[in-house]
Amino acid sequence: MQDPEALQQLMGSGLLQPEDTPEQAAALARLETLLALVEGWVDDVVDTAIAERLPSAVQLRETIRRRRAAGGPAEKTFSTLIGMDLRPRLAREAATLFAVVRAGRGVEARDALWAHPDLLPGPDDLGDPLGFIETSATDLDFGLDQE
């Protein structure tokens, strides 16, 4: 305790770093999926809103995706604070999933996924949007057909 350099080396060596538990890893995976879902939903809403109004929408979308892939302050903050690396691929897959739900069931069904946590797609669903729609076909009705 008297030698600050030795204490700094000890802290930097990882010896005092607690080990991650399986529960923490699962929570981190859920958080990463939820953040990807938020980004994917926002991407789909924005794409729908600007599709016919902004002639350079495709180029703008590509610029934003490249910037996201390069990483920014949010990604660095999450990495530093909780050790989570946000993967742009998950956000792209989430955007695709929301676009597929919107195309197949409409905007109301896409937005109704947020009505309850059990309705949200999981990590496995992001890679297979059509499978998600098939396996949750009854849940995706959300009573929208009822008056």
Short mmCIF file of C-alpha atoms in Angstrom, two decimals:
data_model
loop_
_atom_site.label_atom_id
_atom_site.label_comp_id
_atom_site.label_asym_id
_atom_site.label_seq_id
_atom_site.Cartn_x
_atom_site.Cartn_y
_atom_site.Cartn_z
CA MET A 1 0.00 0.00 0.00
CA GLN A 2 2.96 2.30 0.43
CA ASP A 3 4.16 1.91 -3.17
CA PRO A 4 1.67 3.52 -5.63
CA GLU A 5 3.46 2.06 -8.66
CA ALA A 6 3.19 -1.48 -7.32
CA LEU A 7 -0.49 -0.92 -6.56
CA GLN A 8 -1.05 0.39 -10.09
CA GLN A 9 0.70 -2.66 -11.57
CA LEU A 10 -1.40 -4.94 -9.38
CA MET A 11 -4.63 -3.29 -10.54
CA GLY A 12 -3.52 -3.40 -14.18
CA SER A 13 -2.61 -7.08 -14.00
CA GLY A 14 -6.25 -8.12 -13.58
CA LEU A 15 -5.57 -9.90 -10.31
CA LEU A 16 -8.12 -7.75 -8.50
CA GLN A 17 -10.68 -8.07 -11.29
CA PRO A 18 -13.72 -10.16 -10.29
CA GLU A 19 -14.63 -13.07 -12.52
CA ASP A 20 -17.76 -12.81 -14.62
CA THR A 21 -20.54 -15.16 -13.57
CA PRO A 22 -22.79 -17.01 -16.03
CA GLU A 23 -25.66 -14.79 -14.86
CA GLN A 24 -23.66 -11.68 -15.75
CA ALA A 25 -22.81 -13.08 -19.18
CA ALA A 26 -26.49 -13.85 -19.81
CA ALA A 27 -27.53 -10.37 -18.68
CA LEU A 28 -24.89 -8.85 -20.96
CA ALA A 29 -26.19 -10.87 -23.92
CA ARG A 30 -29.77 -9.76 -23.18
CA LEU A 31 -28.66 -6.13 -22.94
CA GLU A 32 -26.76 -6.36 -26.21
CA THR A 33 -29.81 -7.87 -27.92
CA LEU A 34 -32.11 -5.21 -26.49
CA LEU A 35 -29.82 -2.40 -27.67
CA ALA A 36 -29.65 -4.00 -31.13
CA LEU A 37 -33.46 -4.21 -31.19
CA VAL A 38 -33.76 -0.53 -30.33
CA GLU A 39 -31.29 0.43 -33.06
CA GLY A 40 -32.95 -1.90 -35.56
CA TRP A 41 -36.42 -0.54 -34.82
CA VAL A 42 -35.19 3.04 -35.15
CA ASP A 43 -33.50 2.17 -38.46
CA ASP A 44 -36.71 0.68 -39.83
CA VAL A 45 -38.87 3.60 -38.66
CA VAL A 46 -36.44 6.14 -40.15
CA ASP A 47 -36.05 4.18 -43.39
CA THR A 48 -39.83 4.05 -43.77
CA ALA A 49 -40.21 7.75 -43.03
CA ILE A 50 -37.54 8.99 -45.43
CA ALA A 51 -37.79 6.41 -48.21
CA GLU A 52 -39.80 8.57 -50.60
CA ARG A 53 -38.96 11.97 -49.13
CA LEU A 54 -35.18 12.02 -49.30
CA PRO A 55 -33.54 11.21 -52.63
CA SER A 56 -30.20 10.37 -51.00
CA ALA A 57 -31.70 8.05 -48.38
CA VAL A 58 -29.72 5.01 -49.55
CA GLN A 59 -26.40 6.85 -49.41
CA LEU A 60 -27.24 8.35 -46.01
CA ARG A 61 -28.17 4.92 -44.64
CA GLU A 62 -24.86 3.49 -45.86
CA THR A 63 -22.91 6.34 -44.26
CA ILE A 64 -24.61 5.75 -40.93
CA ARG A 65 -23.94 2.01 -41.10
CA ARG A 66 -20.25 2.60 -41.83
CA ARG A 67 -19.97 5.05 -38.95
CA ARG A 68 -21.66 2.55 -36.65
CA ALA A 69 -19.25 -0.17 -37.78
CA ALA A 70 -16.26 2.05 -37.00
CA GLY A 71 -17.53 2.58 -33.46
CA GLY A 72 -18.17 5.79 -31.65
CA PRO A 73 -18.35 7.18 -28.13
CA ALA A 74 -21.32 5.00 -27.14
CA GLU A 75 -19.54 1.81 -28.14
CA LYS A 76 -16.39 2.86 -26.27
CA THR A 77 -18.39 3.74 -23.18
CA PHE A 78 -20.17 0.38 -23.10
CA SER A 79 -16.91 -1.41 -23.67
CA THR A 80 -15.15 0.47 -20.87
CA LEU A 81 -17.95 0.37 -18.31
CA ILE A 82 -19.36 -3.12 -18.68
CA GLY A 83 -17.09 -4.88 -21.15
CA MET A 84 -19.73 -5.12 -23.87
CA ASP A 85 -18.78 -4.67 -27.49
CA LEU A 86 -21.78 -3.59 -29.54
CA ARG A 87 -21.83 -5.51 -32.78
CA PRO A 88 -23.18 -3.64 -35.82
CA ARG A 89 -24.26 -6.96 -37.34
CA LEU A 90 -26.89 -7.41 -34.61
CA ALA A 91 -28.38 -3.97 -35.32
CA ARG A 92 -28.52 -4.78 -39.05
CA GLU A 93 -30.21 -8.10 -38.32
CA ALA A 94 -32.69 -6.41 -35.99
CA ALA A 95 -33.50 -3.81 -38.67
CA THR A 96 -34.08 -6.62 -41.15
CA LEU A 97 -36.33 -8.44 -38.68
CA PHE A 98 -38.45 -5.33 -38.07
CA ALA A 99 -38.65 -4.68 -41.82
CA VAL A 100 -39.83 -8.26 -42.40
CA VAL A 101 -42.46 -7.96 -39.67
CA ARG A 102 -43.62 -4.62 -41.11
CA ALA A 103 -43.76 -6.02 -44.65
CA GLY A 104 -45.66 -9.12 -43.56
CA ARG A 105 -47.92 -7.80 -40.81
CA GLY A 106 -47.82 -4.00 -41.03
CA VAL A 107 -46.46 -1.15 -38.95
CA GLU A 108 -48.86 -1.85 -36.09
CA ALA A 109 -47.54 -5.39 -35.66
CA ARG A 110 -43.93 -4.18 -35.85
CA ASP A 111 -44.55 -1.62 -33.12
CA ALA A 112 -46.67 -4.00 -31.05
CA LEU A 113 -43.58 -6.15 -30.44
CA TRP A 114 -42.67 -3.60 -27.76
CA ALA A 115 -45.97 -4.19 -25.90
CA HIS A 116 -44.45 -6.90 -23.68
CA PRO A 117 -40.91 -8.21 -23.15
CA ASP A 118 -42.04 -11.74 -24.02
CA LEU A 119 -42.96 -10.60 -27.54
CA LEU A 120 -39.49 -9.22 -28.32
CA PRO A 121 -37.24 -11.30 -30.53
CA GLY A 122 -34.32 -13.06 -28.89
CA PRO A 123 -30.73 -13.32 -30.08
CA ASP A 124 -31.51 -16.42 -32.18
CA ASP A 125 -34.46 -14.66 -33.83
CA LEU A 126 -32.31 -11.84 -35.19
CA GLY A 127 -30.56 -14.20 -37.59
CA ASP A 128 -33.82 -15.79 -38.76
CA PRO A 129 -36.60 -13.19 -39.13
CA LEU A 130 -38.86 -15.47 -41.16
CA GLY A 131 -38.48 -18.20 -38.55
CA PHE A 132 -39.40 -15.67 -35.86
CA ILE A 133 -42.58 -14.78 -37.71
CA GLU A 134 -43.47 -18.45 -38.20
CA THR A 135 -42.84 -19.47 -34.59
CA SER A 136 -44.63 -16.48 -33.13
CA ALA A 137 -47.45 -16.21 -35.67
CA THR A 138 -50.17 -16.34 -33.03
CA ASP A 139 -48.39 -13.83 -30.80
CA LEU A 140 -47.87 -11.45 -33.74
CA ASP A 141 -51.62 -11.08 -34.22
CA PHE A 142 -51.70 -9.01 -31.02
CA GLY A 143 -55.45 -8.81 -31.31
CA LEU A 144 -55.12 -6.32 -34.16
CA ASP A 145 -57.76 -8.14 -36.19
CA GLN A 146 -60.27 -7.87 -33.35
CA GLU A 147 -62.52 -4.86 -33.07
#
